[in-house]
Every structure is written in structure tokens, then in C-alpha cells.
Amino acid sequence: MTGPIPVVRPRRLRATPAWRRLVAETRLHPAELVLPMFVREGAREPNPISSMPGVVQHSLDSLRAALAEAAEAGLGGVMLFGVPEDAAKDARGSGADDPDGILNVATRIAREEAGDALVVQTDLCLDEFTDHGHCGVLDADGRVDNDASLERYRDMALAQAEAGSQLLGLSGMMDGQVAAVRDALDAAGRTDVALLGYSAKYASAFYGPFREAVGSSLQGDRRTYQQDAANRREGIREAQLDLAEGADIVMVKPATMYLDVLADVAAISDVPVWAYHISGEYAMLEAAAANGWIDRERAIAETLLSIRRAGADAVLTYYATEVAGWLGQGRF
Ligand code: PBG
């Protein structure tokens, strides 16, 4: 005679905070968080970004202070974005490879301020610097010209390496961009500079607040170069291409709407896989929390943990310094 089927009791391991901590499969750690930062040309004060409460366009002084905080918090690194004055923009994005362009100036300051405490990273894309706001240069018919854009990326890479960037974030979604930039750096003897491929980057409505953050001049959208939200397999293909071209790290972006793609890429990648929790994802959490509709801290921690659980080794997030502070206090 057999008795009743015994109840299987997974709840045993959830009984107390100590149990839950002991059996947690995924954790957050400050070293796995990267803080994106905006630096505005000519700013004397940090300038709030209304659609991203708590995030600012930095002046050079406030950049220094925020870098010191980031280092103190034990973050893995910072990703810098330049916000040039409108008058500094042109069709080819000349400010991008000008040593006096705002991003290159900010990079030198960041290296000086951060020393070896943070990995200083830069967005390698033309959109902040072009008067039309696209990630590349345009051909006679107004279309984004892939191969002409690669020539600009090569120059931009050399300028960023020269300014001291340690990891170039290739976010333009031009075909062949990783190979082109690797070739330019190696030819210049800069084999030391690493490349982060924004490999599976989707054309997303959730970049909305970023447009305000960088004072974007874009009319229209980026659907002819960024990926279509409908496509999962294509995300793996893009990552494989970047790996074959020599990317040191690959990334999926946005993060929470693309956790399936993130898990797929994590399963095939032999280099670190990162995810970018982007401006619109941040804005949604902030808006809901400001209305009292969600518990802000728990929602943020759960979001970042979910991104890690899906397969991200590190996360770019505007919450990086704040969350590192919570982790330092033993919360989450
Ligand atoms: C391109 C770039 C973008 C973001 C990071 N790099 C904008 C875009 O591709 O349209 C978005 C980041 C965010 O929304 O937080 N320079």
C-alpha cells in the first residue's frame, strides 16, 4: 500500500529573509552597474531632464562630482554622451571627432577624475552631433549611407581613443561598424581600446526621453537601421556578426521589452553580454512611482534583477549610483 503522494514543499526555502538570501540565484552588485551620463556643452549648472526626473545634463563641474560619487559607490563604469550646442551640429557630425567636441572634452575629464576606479566608456554614434539627428551621414536622397558613416565612425573612434575612452559603445547600428572601428584602432596602434557592440538594438518608442536628454534634432525615426520589434532570431544574428567582427562585449537594448533576445544572446555569446535599461524604461518607473502606483525601490530592484536573471552580466542604468547605495546598505 502506498500512502498519499507527499506534498512537495518549495516554500521551505522561502520561509525567512536569511533563507531567501541563501538560495538566491541572481544578485545585484555595484560592479555590474554602468551609469550613463549626459554632458552639455557650455552648461554652467546641471540641467534637469523633465522626462527623466533625477537625471541631468551635466556641466563639467557637476560631471566631476557625479564621477566621484560613482567611483565611491563602486560602479563598474560610466557611459558618456555629449550634448553639443545646436550651432555646433552639422550634416557630418564634425563635433564627434573634434578633440574639443564636448564628448571628447568630457572623456578627458572623466579619465582624470576616475583614475582606475571606473571604466570610462563613450557613445560612438553621430546622432548627437548631426543637424539631422541621424546616426550616420545622409546620401543625396536623404538616406542614411552605411559605408560613408563607417568612415566617420573610424575617425570618431580614433578621437575617442585619443581622449582616453577605454570602451567604445557602438550604438549606430550600421552594418560592419565593429569591424571598421577595430581596423581603424588597430591600424593606429590602439589595440588596447575595447569595443562594446550595441548588437541587438531595436527601433523603440522607449528612447523618447533620450531625445530630450541629448537635445536631439531628429525628424522621423531610425527604422531603416535599428531592428524591428517583431524579430527575435535577428537579434541573435546581429550579435553573431558583432562577435565575428571582434566585439569585446555585446549588448541588447532596450532591456525589459527584449528579455527573450537577451536570454538568446547570452546563450550563444562567448564574451560578456550587457543590457541597457533605457530612458523610457526609467521614465515609466518614475512616473508610476511618483503617482504612488508602485513601490519605487522594489520596482527598480526587481527590474534590474530581472535583466540580470535573463542573462545580462552587467546593466547600463540611470539608477546605477542610487542602487549601488542601497546595495551598500545591505538592501536587496
Ligand atoms: C545613440 C543612442 C541612443 C541611446 C543610446 N545611444 C538613442 C537612439 O538610438 O535613438 C538611447 C538611450 C536611452 O534611451 O536611454 N546615440
PDB file of C-alpha atoms in Angstrom, residues 9-192:
ATOM      1  CA  ARG A   9       7.247  21.982  -0.469  1.00  0.00           C
ATOM      2  CA  PRO A  10       9.380  24.593  -2.276  1.00  0.00           C
ATOM      3  CA  ARG A  11       8.095  27.112   0.268  1.00  0.00           C
ATOM      4  CA  ARG A  12      10.572  25.735   2.845  1.00  0.00           C
ATOM      5  CA  LEU A  13      13.368  27.700   1.177  1.00  0.00           C
ATOM      6  CA  ARG A  14      11.348  30.933   1.158  1.00  0.00           C
ATOM      7  CA  ALA A  15      10.500  30.997   4.842  1.00  0.00           C
ATOM      8  CA  THR A  16      12.798  33.768   6.066  1.00  0.00           C
ATOM      9  CA  PRO A  17      14.918  36.579   4.631  1.00  0.00           C
ATOM     10  CA  ALA A  18      18.028  34.548   5.506  1.00  0.00           C
ATOM     11  CA  TRP A  19      16.732  31.536   3.566  1.00  0.00           C
ATOM     12  CA  ARG A  20      15.821  33.656   0.570  1.00  0.00           C
ATOM     13  CA  ARG A  21      19.225  35.300   0.576  1.00  0.00           C
ATOM     14  CA  LEU A  22      20.952  31.939   0.796  1.00  0.00           C
ATOM     15  CA  VAL A  23      19.148  30.410  -2.181  1.00  0.00           C
ATOM     16  CA  ALA A  24      19.036  33.490  -4.445  1.00  0.00           C
ATOM     17  CA  GLU A  25      20.187  32.517  -7.942  1.00  0.00           C
ATOM     18  CA  THR A  26      20.927  36.065  -9.057  1.00  0.00           C
ATOM     19  CA  ARG A  27      22.274  39.093  -7.218  1.00  0.00           C
ATOM     20  CA  LEU A  28      22.899  42.710  -7.960  1.00  0.00           C
ATOM     21  CA  HIS A  29      26.351  44.133  -7.363  1.00  0.00           C
ATOM     22  CA  PRO A  30      27.584  47.711  -7.907  1.00  0.00           C
ATOM     23  CA  ALA A  31      30.441  46.490 -10.120  1.00  0.00           C
ATOM     24  CA  GLU A  32      27.881  45.191 -12.620  1.00  0.00           C
ATOM     25  CA  LEU A  33      26.196  48.562 -12.991  1.00  0.00           C
ATOM     26  CA  VAL A  34      27.231  51.193 -15.528  1.00  0.00           C
ATOM     27  CA  LEU A  35      25.932  54.767 -15.266  1.00  0.00           C
ATOM     28  CA  PRO A  36      25.068  56.619 -18.494  1.00  0.00           C
ATOM     29  CA  MET A  37      25.823  60.365 -18.153  1.00  0.00           C
ATOM     30  CA  PHE A  38      24.936  63.345 -20.318  1.00  0.00           C
ATOM     31  CA  VAL A  39      27.356  66.258 -20.569  1.00  0.00           C
ATOM     32  CA  ARG A  40      26.138  69.503 -22.062  1.00  0.00           C
ATOM     33  CA  GLU A  41      28.400  71.906 -23.871  1.00  0.00           C
ATOM     34  CA  GLY A  42      28.510  75.338 -22.256  1.00  0.00           C
ATOM     35  CA  ALA A  43      26.367  74.371 -19.244  1.00  0.00           C
ATOM     36  CA  ARG A  44      27.243  76.206 -16.042  1.00  0.00           C
ATOM     37  CA  GLU A  45      24.790  74.268 -13.901  1.00  0.00           C
ATOM     38  CA  PRO A  46      23.388  70.765 -14.184  1.00  0.00           C
ATOM     39  CA  ASN A  47      20.223  70.990 -16.249  1.00  0.00           C
ATOM     40  CA  PRO A  48      17.308  68.717 -15.267  1.00  0.00           C
ATOM     41  CA  ILE A  49      15.744  66.497 -17.938  1.00  0.00           C
ATOM     42  CA  SER A  50      11.990  66.783 -17.387  1.00  0.00           C
ATOM     43  CA  SER A  51      11.095  63.369 -18.796  1.00  0.00           C
ATOM     44  CA  MET A  52      13.763  61.691 -16.659  1.00  0.00           C
ATOM     45  CA  PRO A  53      13.257  63.003 -13.119  1.00  0.00           C
ATOM     46  CA  GLY A  54      16.521  62.779 -11.204  1.00  0.00           C
ATOM     47  CA  VAL A  55      18.721  62.687 -14.327  1.00  0.00           C
ATOM     48  CA  VAL A  56      20.533  65.813 -15.539  1.00  0.00           C
ATOM     49  CA  GLN A  57      22.605  67.153 -18.373  1.00  0.00           C
ATOM     50  CA  HIS A  58      25.864  67.743 -16.553  1.00  0.00           C
ATOM     51  CA  SER A  59      28.103  70.758 -16.592  1.00  0.00           C
ATOM     52  CA  LEU A  60      31.794  69.870 -16.495  1.00  0.00           C
ATOM     53  CA  ASP A  61      31.834  70.629 -12.769  1.00  0.00           C
ATOM     54  CA  SER A  62      28.791  68.545 -11.927  1.00  0.00           C
ATOM     55  CA  LEU A  63      30.242  65.768 -14.097  1.00  0.00           C
ATOM     56  CA  ARG A  64      33.310  65.681 -11.881  1.00  0.00           C
ATOM     57  CA  ALA A  65      31.197  65.476  -8.743  1.00  0.00           C
ATOM     58  CA  ALA A  66      28.989  62.715 -10.164  1.00  0.00           C
ATOM     59  CA  LEU A  67      32.049  60.738 -11.275  1.00  0.00           C
ATOM     60  CA  ALA A  68      33.484  60.909  -7.770  1.00  0.00           C
ATOM     61  CA  GLU A  69      30.159  59.628  -6.429  1.00  0.00           C
ATOM     62  CA  ALA A  70      30.053  56.825  -8.988  1.00  0.00           C
ATOM     63  CA  ALA A  71      33.574  55.737  -8.080  1.00  0.00           C
ATOM     64  CA  GLU A  72      32.776  55.924  -4.380  1.00  0.00           C
ATOM     65  CA  ALA A  73      29.688  53.763  -4.963  1.00  0.00           C
ATOM     66  CA  GLY A  74      31.864  51.099  -6.606  1.00  0.00           C
ATOM     67  CA  LEU A  75      30.179  51.191 -10.008  1.00  0.00           C
ATOM     68  CA  GLY A  76      31.702  49.237 -12.871  1.00  0.00           C
ATOM     69  CA  GLY A  77      31.894  52.253 -15.129  1.00  0.00           C
ATOM     70  CA  VAL A  78      30.246  55.222 -16.788  1.00  0.00           C
ATOM     71  CA  MET A  79      28.979  55.683 -20.350  1.00  0.00           C
ATOM     72  CA  LEU A  80      29.335  59.265 -21.556  1.00  0.00           C
ATOM     73  CA  PHE A  81      27.081  61.091 -24.013  1.00  0.00           C
ATOM     74  CA  GLY A  82      27.847  64.561 -25.353  1.00  0.00           C
ATOM     75  CA  VAL A  83      25.174  67.225 -25.830  1.00  0.00           C
ATOM     76  CA  PRO A  84      26.664  69.812 -28.201  1.00  0.00           C
ATOM     77  CA  GLU A  85      25.182  73.237 -28.741  1.00  0.00           C
ATOM     78  CA  ASP A  86      22.862  73.357 -31.767  1.00  0.00           C
ATOM     79  CA  ALA A  87      25.270  75.721 -33.503  1.00  0.00           C
ATOM     80  CA  ALA A  88      27.985  73.053 -33.233  1.00  0.00           C
ATOM     81  CA  LYS A  89      25.948  70.492 -35.224  1.00  0.00           C
ATOM     82  CA  ASP A  90      26.349  69.886 -38.947  1.00  0.00           C
ATOM     83  CA  ALA A  91      25.454  67.262 -41.559  1.00  0.00           C
ATOM     84  CA  ARG A  92      28.556  65.114 -40.958  1.00  0.00           C
ATOM     85  CA  GLY A  93      28.646  65.455 -37.186  1.00  0.00           C
ATOM     86  CA  SER A  94      32.017  67.194 -37.102  1.00  0.00           C
ATOM     87  CA  GLY A  95      31.875  67.657 -33.330  1.00  0.00           C
ATOM     88  CA  ALA A  96      32.153  63.904 -32.893  1.00  0.00           C
ATOM     89  CA  ASP A  97      35.819  63.670 -33.843  1.00  0.00           C
ATOM     90  CA  ASP A  98      36.843  67.192 -32.884  1.00  0.00           C
ATOM     91  CA  PRO A  99      39.203  66.902 -29.875  1.00  0.00           C
ATOM     92  CA  ASP A 100      37.415  69.974 -28.493  1.00  0.00           C
ATOM     93  CA  GLY A 101      33.966  68.460 -29.085  1.00  0.00           C
ATOM     94  CA  ILE A 102      32.026  68.150 -25.843  1.00  0.00           C
ATOM     95  CA  LEU A 103      32.163  64.354 -25.635  1.00  0.00           C
ATOM     96  CA  ASN A 104      35.929  64.237 -26.079  1.00  0.00           C
ATOM     97  CA  VAL A 105      36.429  67.033 -23.550  1.00  0.00           C
ATOM     98  CA  ALA A 106      34.209  65.199 -21.055  1.00  0.00           C
ATOM     99  CA  THR A 107      36.095  61.951 -21.662  1.00  0.00           C
ATOM    100  CA  ARG A 108      39.428  63.543 -20.776  1.00  0.00           C
ATOM    101  CA  ILE A 109      37.901  64.932 -17.603  1.00  0.00           C
ATOM    102  CA  ALA A 110      36.372  61.567 -16.735  1.00  0.00           C
ATOM    103  CA  ARG A 111      39.681  59.756 -17.090  1.00  0.00           C
ATOM    104  CA  GLU A 112      41.372  62.382 -14.968  1.00  0.00           C
ATOM    105  CA  GLU A 113      38.689  62.245 -12.291  1.00  0.00           C
ATOM    106  CA  ALA A 114      38.012  58.495 -12.253  1.00  0.00           C
ATOM    107  CA  GLY A 115      41.585  57.243 -12.481  1.00  0.00           C
ATOM    108  CA  ASP A 116      41.435  53.470 -12.434  1.00  0.00           C
ATOM    109  CA  ALA A 117      38.282  53.338 -10.319  1.00  0.00           C
ATOM    110  CA  LEU A 118      35.830  53.227 -13.228  1.00  0.00           C
ATOM    111  CA  VAL A 119      35.911  52.011 -16.828  1.00  0.00           C
ATOM    112  CA  VAL A 120      35.274  55.164 -18.850  1.00  0.00           C
ATOM    113  CA  GLN A 121      33.086  54.461 -21.872  1.00  0.00           C
ATOM    114  CA  THR A 122      31.779  56.632 -24.679  1.00  0.00           C
ATOM    115  CA  ASP A 123      28.809  56.506 -27.016  1.00  0.00           C
ATOM    116  CA  LEU A 124      30.154  56.120 -30.528  1.00  0.00           C
ATOM    117  CA  CYS A 125      27.369  57.419 -32.737  1.00  0.00           C
ATOM    118  CA  LEU A 126      26.787  60.511 -34.820  1.00  0.00           C
ATOM    119  CA  ASP A 127      23.234  61.333 -33.785  1.00  0.00           C
ATOM    120  CA  GLU A 128      24.107  63.803 -31.041  1.00  0.00           C
ATOM    121  CA  PHE A 129      26.364  65.697 -33.436  1.00  0.00           C
ATOM    122  CA  THR A 130      24.412  65.784 -36.703  1.00  0.00           C
ATOM    123  CA  ASP A 131      21.961  68.578 -37.500  1.00  0.00           C
ATOM    124  CA  HIS A 132      19.551  65.983 -38.952  1.00  0.00           C
ATOM    125  CA  GLY A 133      19.877  63.795 -35.844  1.00  0.00           C
ATOM    126  CA  HIS A 134      20.579  60.512 -37.642  1.00  0.00           C
ATOM    127  CA  CYS A 135      23.225  58.043 -36.516  1.00  0.00           C
ATOM    128  CA  GLY A 136      25.073  58.340 -39.805  1.00  0.00           C
ATOM    129  CA  VAL A 137      25.645  60.668 -42.725  1.00  0.00           C
ATOM    130  CA  LEU A 138      22.998  61.009 -45.432  1.00  0.00           C
ATOM    131  CA  ASP A 139      23.303  60.346 -49.161  1.00  0.00           C
ATOM    132  CA  ALA A 140      21.974  62.629 -51.903  1.00  0.00           C
ATOM    133  CA  ASP A 141      18.485  61.159 -51.451  1.00  0.00           C
ATOM    134  CA  GLY A 142      18.474  61.743 -47.689  1.00  0.00           C
ATOM    135  CA  ARG A 143      19.002  58.089 -46.783  1.00  0.00           C
ATOM    136  CA  VAL A 144      21.490  57.047 -44.121  1.00  0.00           C
ATOM    137  CA  ASP A 145      24.601  55.971 -46.031  1.00  0.00           C
ATOM    138  CA  ASN A 146      26.038  52.925 -44.285  1.00  0.00           C
ATOM    139  CA  ASP A 147      29.567  52.862 -45.650  1.00  0.00           C
ATOM    140  CA  ALA A 148      30.113  56.612 -45.610  1.00  0.00           C
ATOM    141  CA  SER A 149      29.003  56.527 -41.966  1.00  0.00           C
ATOM    142  CA  LEU A 150      31.629  53.871 -41.212  1.00  0.00           C
ATOM    143  CA  GLU A 151      34.305  56.299 -42.363  1.00  0.00           C
ATOM    144  CA  ARG A 152      33.018  58.815 -39.824  1.00  0.00           C
ATOM    145  CA  TYR A 153      32.916  56.141 -37.101  1.00  0.00           C
ATOM    146  CA  ARG A 154      36.557  55.306 -37.777  1.00  0.00           C
ATOM    147  CA  ASP A 155      37.553  58.923 -37.198  1.00  0.00           C
ATOM    148  CA  MET A 156      35.304  59.195 -34.175  1.00  0.00           C
ATOM    149  CA  ALA A 157      36.856  56.058 -32.690  1.00  0.00           C
ATOM    150  CA  LEU A 158      40.359  57.467 -33.018  1.00  0.00           C
ATOM    151  CA  ALA A 159      39.301  60.756 -31.401  1.00  0.00           C
ATOM    152  CA  GLN A 160      37.625  58.935 -28.526  1.00  0.00           C
ATOM    153  CA  ALA A 161      40.641  56.674 -28.010  1.00  0.00           C
ATOM    154  CA  GLU A 162      42.860  59.729 -28.019  1.00  0.00           C
ATOM    155  CA  ALA A 163      40.611  61.393 -25.410  1.00  0.00           C
ATOM    156  CA  GLY A 164      41.065  58.347 -23.199  1.00  0.00           C
ATOM    157  CA  SER A 165      37.904  56.283 -23.673  1.00  0.00           C
ATOM    158  CA  GLN A 166      38.523  52.691 -22.617  1.00  0.00           C
ATOM    159  CA  LEU A 167      35.414  51.152 -24.172  1.00  0.00           C
ATOM    160  CA  LEU A 168      33.679  52.471 -27.269  1.00  0.00           C
ATOM    161  CA  GLY A 169      29.919  51.908 -27.348  1.00  0.00           C
ATOM    162  CA  LEU A 170      28.995  51.335 -30.982  1.00  0.00           C
ATOM    163  CA  SER A 171      25.342  52.312 -30.955  1.00  0.00           C
ATOM    164  CA  GLY A 172      24.734  53.388 -34.551  1.00  0.00           C
ATOM    165  CA  MET A 173      23.512  50.050 -35.970  1.00  0.00           C
ATOM    166  CA  MET A 174      25.478  50.432 -39.204  1.00  0.00           C
ATOM    167  CA  ASP A 175      26.442  47.120 -40.818  1.00  0.00           C
ATOM    168  CA  GLY A 176      30.120  46.331 -40.345  1.00  0.00           C
ATOM    169  CA  GLN A 177      30.692  49.007 -37.694  1.00  0.00           C
ATOM    170  CA  VAL A 178      32.580  46.781 -35.253  1.00  0.00           C
ATOM    171  CA  ALA A 179      34.998  45.538 -37.919  1.00  0.00           C
ATOM    172  CA  ALA A 180      35.550  49.039 -39.307  1.00  0.00           C
ATOM    173  CA  VAL A 181      36.294  50.574 -35.920  1.00  0.00           C
ATOM    174  CA  ARG A 182      38.510  47.653 -34.827  1.00  0.00           C
ATOM    175  CA  ASP A 183      40.504  48.030 -38.023  1.00  0.00           C
ATOM    176  CA  ALA A 184      40.930  51.785 -37.561  1.00  0.00           C
ATOM    177  CA  LEU A 185      42.065  51.391 -33.948  1.00  0.00           C
ATOM    178  CA  ASP A 186      44.459  48.534 -34.672  1.00  0.00           C
ATOM    179  CA  ALA A 187      45.990  50.400 -37.619  1.00  0.00           C
ATOM    180  CA  ALA A 188      46.644  53.312 -35.246  1.00  0.00           C
ATOM    181  CA  GLY A 189      48.248  51.015 -32.679  1.00  0.00           C
ATOM    182  CA  ARG A 190      45.268  51.308 -30.310  1.00  0.00           C
ATOM    183  CA  THR A 191      44.789  47.607 -29.719  1.00  0.00           C
ATOM    184  CA  ASP A 192      44.152  48.496 -26.067  1.00  0.00           C
TER     185      ASP A 192
END
